[in-house]
Coordinates of C-alpha atoms in Angstrom, one line a residue:
X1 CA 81.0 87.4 94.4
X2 CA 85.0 88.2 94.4
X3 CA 84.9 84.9 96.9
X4 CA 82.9 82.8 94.4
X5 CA 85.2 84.0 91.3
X6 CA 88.6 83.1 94.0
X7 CA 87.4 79.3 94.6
X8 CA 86.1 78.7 91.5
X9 CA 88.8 79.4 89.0
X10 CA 91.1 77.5 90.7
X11 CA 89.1 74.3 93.1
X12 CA 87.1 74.1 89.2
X13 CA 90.4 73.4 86.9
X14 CA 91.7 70.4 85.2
X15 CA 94.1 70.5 82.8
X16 CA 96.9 68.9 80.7
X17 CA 99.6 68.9 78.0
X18 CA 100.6 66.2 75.4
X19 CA 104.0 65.3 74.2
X20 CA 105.3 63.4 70.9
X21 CA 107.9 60.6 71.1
X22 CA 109.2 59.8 67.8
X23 CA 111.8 56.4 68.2
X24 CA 114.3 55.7 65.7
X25 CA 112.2 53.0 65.2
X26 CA 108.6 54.2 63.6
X27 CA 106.7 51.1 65.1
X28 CA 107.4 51.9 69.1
X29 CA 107.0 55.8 68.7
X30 CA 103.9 57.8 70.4
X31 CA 103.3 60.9 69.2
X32 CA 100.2 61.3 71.4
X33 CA 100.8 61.6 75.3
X34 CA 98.3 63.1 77.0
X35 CA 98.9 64.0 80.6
X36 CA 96.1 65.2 82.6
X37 CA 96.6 67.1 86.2
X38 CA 93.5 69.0 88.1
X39 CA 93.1 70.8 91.6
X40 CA 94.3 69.7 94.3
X41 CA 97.7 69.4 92.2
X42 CA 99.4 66.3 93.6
X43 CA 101.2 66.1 90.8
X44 CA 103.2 63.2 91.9
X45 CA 100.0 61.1 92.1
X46 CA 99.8 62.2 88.0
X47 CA 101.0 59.0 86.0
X48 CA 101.7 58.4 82.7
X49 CA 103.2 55.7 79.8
X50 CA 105.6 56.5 77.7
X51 CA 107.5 54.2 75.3
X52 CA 111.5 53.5 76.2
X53 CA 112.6 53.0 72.3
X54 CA 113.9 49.9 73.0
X55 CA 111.2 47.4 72.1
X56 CA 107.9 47.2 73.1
X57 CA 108.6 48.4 76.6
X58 CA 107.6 50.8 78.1
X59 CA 108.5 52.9 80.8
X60 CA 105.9 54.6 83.7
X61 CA 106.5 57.6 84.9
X62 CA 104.9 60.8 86.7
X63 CA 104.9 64.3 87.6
X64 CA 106.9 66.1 90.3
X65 CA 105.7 68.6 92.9
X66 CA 103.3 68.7 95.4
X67 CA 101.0 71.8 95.8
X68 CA 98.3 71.0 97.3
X69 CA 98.2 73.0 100.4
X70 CA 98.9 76.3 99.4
X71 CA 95.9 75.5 96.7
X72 CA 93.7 74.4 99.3
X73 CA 94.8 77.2 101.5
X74 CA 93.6 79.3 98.9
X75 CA 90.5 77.8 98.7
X76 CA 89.3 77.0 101.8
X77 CA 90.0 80.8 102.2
X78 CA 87.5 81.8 99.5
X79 CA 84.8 79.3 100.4
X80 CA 84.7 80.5 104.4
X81 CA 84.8 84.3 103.2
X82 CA 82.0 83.5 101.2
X83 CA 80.1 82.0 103.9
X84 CA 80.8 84.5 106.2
X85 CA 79.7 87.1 103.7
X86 CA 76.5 85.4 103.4
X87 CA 75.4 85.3 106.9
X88 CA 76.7 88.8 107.5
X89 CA 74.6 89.9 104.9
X90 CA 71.4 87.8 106.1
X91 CA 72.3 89.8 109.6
X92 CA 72.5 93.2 108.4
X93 CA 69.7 92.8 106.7
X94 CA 66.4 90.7 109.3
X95 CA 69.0 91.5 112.0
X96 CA 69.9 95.1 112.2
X97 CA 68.6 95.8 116.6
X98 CA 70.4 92.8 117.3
X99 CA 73.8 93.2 115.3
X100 CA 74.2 96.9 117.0
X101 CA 72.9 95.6 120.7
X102 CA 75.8 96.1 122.9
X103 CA 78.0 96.9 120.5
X104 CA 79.1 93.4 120.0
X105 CA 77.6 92.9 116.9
X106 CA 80.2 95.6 115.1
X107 CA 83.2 94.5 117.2
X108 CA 82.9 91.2 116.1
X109 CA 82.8 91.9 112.3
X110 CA 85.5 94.3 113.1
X111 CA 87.7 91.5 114.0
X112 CA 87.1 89.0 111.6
X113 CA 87.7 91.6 108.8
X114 CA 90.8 91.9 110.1
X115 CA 91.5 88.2 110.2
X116 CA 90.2 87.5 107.0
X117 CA 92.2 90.5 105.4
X118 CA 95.4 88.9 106.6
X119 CA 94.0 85.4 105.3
X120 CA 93.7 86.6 102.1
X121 CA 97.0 88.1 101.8
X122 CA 98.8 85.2 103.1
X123 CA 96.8 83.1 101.0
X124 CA 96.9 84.6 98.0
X125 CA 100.5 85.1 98.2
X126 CA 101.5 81.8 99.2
X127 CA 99.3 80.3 95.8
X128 CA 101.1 82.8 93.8
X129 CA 104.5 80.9 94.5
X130 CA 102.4 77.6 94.7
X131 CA 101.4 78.4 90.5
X132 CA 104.3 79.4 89.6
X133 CA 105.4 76.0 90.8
X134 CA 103.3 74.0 89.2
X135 CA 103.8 76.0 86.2
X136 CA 107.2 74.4 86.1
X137 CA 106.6 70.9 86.9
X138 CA 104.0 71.0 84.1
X139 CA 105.9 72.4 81.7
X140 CA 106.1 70.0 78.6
X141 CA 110.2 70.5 78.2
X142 CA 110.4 69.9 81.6
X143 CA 108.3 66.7 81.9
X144 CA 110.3 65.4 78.6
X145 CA 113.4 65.4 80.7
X146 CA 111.5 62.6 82.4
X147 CA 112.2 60.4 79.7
X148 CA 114.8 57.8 79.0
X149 CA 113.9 57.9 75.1
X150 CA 114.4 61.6 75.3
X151 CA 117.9 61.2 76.0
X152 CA 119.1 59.2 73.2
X153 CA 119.7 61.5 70.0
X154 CA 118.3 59.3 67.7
X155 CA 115.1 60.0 68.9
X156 CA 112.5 63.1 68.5
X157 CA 110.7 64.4 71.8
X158 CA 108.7 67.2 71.1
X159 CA 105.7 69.4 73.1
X160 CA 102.9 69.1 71.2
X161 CA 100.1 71.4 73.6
X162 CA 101.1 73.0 76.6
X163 CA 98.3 73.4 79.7
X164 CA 95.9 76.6 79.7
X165 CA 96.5 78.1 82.7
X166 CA 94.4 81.2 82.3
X167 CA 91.9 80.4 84.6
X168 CA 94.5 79.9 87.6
X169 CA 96.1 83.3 87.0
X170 CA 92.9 84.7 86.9
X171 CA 92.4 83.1 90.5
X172 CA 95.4 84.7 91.7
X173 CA 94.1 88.2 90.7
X174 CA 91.2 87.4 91.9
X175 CA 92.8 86.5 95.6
X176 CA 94.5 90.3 95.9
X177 CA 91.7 91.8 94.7
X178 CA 89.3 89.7 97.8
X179 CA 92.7 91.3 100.0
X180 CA 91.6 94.6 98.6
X181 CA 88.0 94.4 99.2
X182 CA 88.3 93.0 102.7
X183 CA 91.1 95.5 103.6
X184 CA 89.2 98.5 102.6
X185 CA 85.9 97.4 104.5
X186 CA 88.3 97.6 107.5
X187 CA 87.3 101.1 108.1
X188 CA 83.7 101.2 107.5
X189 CA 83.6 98.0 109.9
X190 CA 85.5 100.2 112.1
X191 CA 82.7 103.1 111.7
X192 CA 80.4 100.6 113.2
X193 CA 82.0 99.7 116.2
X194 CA 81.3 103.2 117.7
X195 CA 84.6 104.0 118.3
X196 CA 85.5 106.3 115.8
X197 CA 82.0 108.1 116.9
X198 CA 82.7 108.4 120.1
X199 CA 86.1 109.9 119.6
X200 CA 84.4 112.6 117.8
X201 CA 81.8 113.4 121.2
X202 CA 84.9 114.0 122.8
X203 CA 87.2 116.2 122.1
X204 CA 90.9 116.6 123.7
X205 CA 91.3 118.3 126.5
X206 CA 93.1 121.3 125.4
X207 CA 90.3 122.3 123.9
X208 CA 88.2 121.9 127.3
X209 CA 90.7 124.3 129.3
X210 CA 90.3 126.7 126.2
X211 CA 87.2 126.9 126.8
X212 CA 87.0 127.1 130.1
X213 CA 89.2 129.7 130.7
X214 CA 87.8 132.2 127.9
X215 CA 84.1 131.7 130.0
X216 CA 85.9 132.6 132.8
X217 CA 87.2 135.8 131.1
X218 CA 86.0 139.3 131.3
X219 CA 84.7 138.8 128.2
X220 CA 81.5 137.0 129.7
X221 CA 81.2 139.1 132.8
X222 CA 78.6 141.9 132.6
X223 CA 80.3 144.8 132.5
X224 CA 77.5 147.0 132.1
X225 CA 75.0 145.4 133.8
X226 CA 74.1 147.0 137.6
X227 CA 77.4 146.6 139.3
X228 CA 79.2 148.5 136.1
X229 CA 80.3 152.2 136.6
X230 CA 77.9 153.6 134.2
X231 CA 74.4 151.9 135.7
X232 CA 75.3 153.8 138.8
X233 CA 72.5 156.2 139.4
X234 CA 73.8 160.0 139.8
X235 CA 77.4 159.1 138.8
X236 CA 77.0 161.2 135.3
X237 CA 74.0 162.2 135.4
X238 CA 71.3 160.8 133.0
X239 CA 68.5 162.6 131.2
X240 CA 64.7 161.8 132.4
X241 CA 61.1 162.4 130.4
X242 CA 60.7 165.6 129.3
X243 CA 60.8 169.0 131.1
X244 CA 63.3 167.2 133.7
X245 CA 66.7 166.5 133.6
X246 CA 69.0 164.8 136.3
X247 CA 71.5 165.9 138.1
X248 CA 75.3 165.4 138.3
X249 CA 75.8 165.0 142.0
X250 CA 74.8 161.9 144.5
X251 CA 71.4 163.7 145.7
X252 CA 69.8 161.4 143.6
X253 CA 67.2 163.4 140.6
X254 CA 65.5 166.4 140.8
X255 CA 63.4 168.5 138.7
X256 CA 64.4 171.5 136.6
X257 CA 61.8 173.5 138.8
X258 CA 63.2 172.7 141.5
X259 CA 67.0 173.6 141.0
X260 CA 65.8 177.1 140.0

């Protein structure tokens, strides 16, 4: 959608601005030029008529500037990152088992996320400059500079609309914000790959020899088990069923009976 909004609002647009020329001379004025530009923006292929004030002549004349590829740029940008968008969708969706076999699936979206991230920024910033640009070259005191008639005091040359460029800024938001989106999905892309999984199976080493070397500790030995000091039979002396007791000594248990 971000794609859609990126191409649209600027590969849609077609504007224009109109300019009055008032002559000295009421019968050759024109008080309504109308000058109409649109996407790709070679202005210099943008011609117009505009009277000279010296007769019935008139002069032709056109814009300056040519921005057409950092607009295309832009565009061809959003149009790919809309396709690709499309089919990855279509993928994770009927083709789940397949995008994850081999892990090839993940390490290829991982990479072109990253490609497209740096498209959008170059794009994006390179149309930014491009606008502002064409901003200038169709800027209705600029283009009345154009004029011979304008030069001449005698005569009035005056900006009547000036384009709407709304739309165009609108596609330059909407080309950081794609950078944005695309650079943020970097690291659930990178989720996928299995890398950052995997480096969470293993852990560092230091933490291998920790362990290691507290199993191998005294800690884990069996200290009271049959080779400890107090399992020994006769070594203290440990009290049997009742009416017998056992000795002290290394003769091994006797009765109470007995040692009477």
């Amino acid at each position: 959608l971000f794609a859609i909004f990126a191409f649209a609002t600027c590969g849609g647009y077609s504007g224009g601005l109109r300019l009055s020329v008032d002559c000295a001379n009421k019968s050759e004025s024109d008080l309504n030029i109308d000058i109409a530009f649109a996407y790709p923006f070679r202005l210099y292929q943008v011609n117009f008529d505009v009277p000279t004030c010296e007769g019935k002549r008139r002069e032709k004349l056109s814009l300056i500037g040519d921005f057409s590829s950092s607009a295309e740029f832009f565009v061809t940008i959003a149009v790919f990152a809309f396709l690709y968008s499309l089919a990855a969708t279509v993928v994770y969706i009927f083709f789940q088992n397949k995008y994850r076999e081999n892990n090839r699936g993940p390490l290829i979206d991982f990479i072109v996320t990253v490609v497209f991230s740096f498209l959008w920024l170059v794009g994006s910033s390179a149309w930014a400059k491009g606008l502002s640009d064409v901003k200038i070259a169709t800027d209705p005191d600029e283009v009345l500079l154009l004029m011979s008639a304008c030069k001449q005091q005698s005569n009035k040359c005056l900006p009547v609309r000036s384009p709407v460029m709304s739309s165009l800024n609108t596609s330059v938001v909407f080309g950081f914000l794609n950078f944005i989106l695309w650079a943020g999905n970097i690291w659930f892309v990178f989720k996928e790959t299995g890398w950052h999984s995997s480096g969470l199976r293993h852990p560092p080493d230091t933490m291998e020899k920790q362990s290691s070397s507290y199993n191998q500790g005294g800690y884990n030995q069996d200290s009271y088990g049959p080779a400890g000091g107090y399992n020994q039979p006769g070594s203290y002396g440990q009290v049997g069923e009742y009416g017998q007791s056992q000795s002290y000594g290394q003769s091994g248990p006797t009765s109470f009976a007995n040692q009477i």
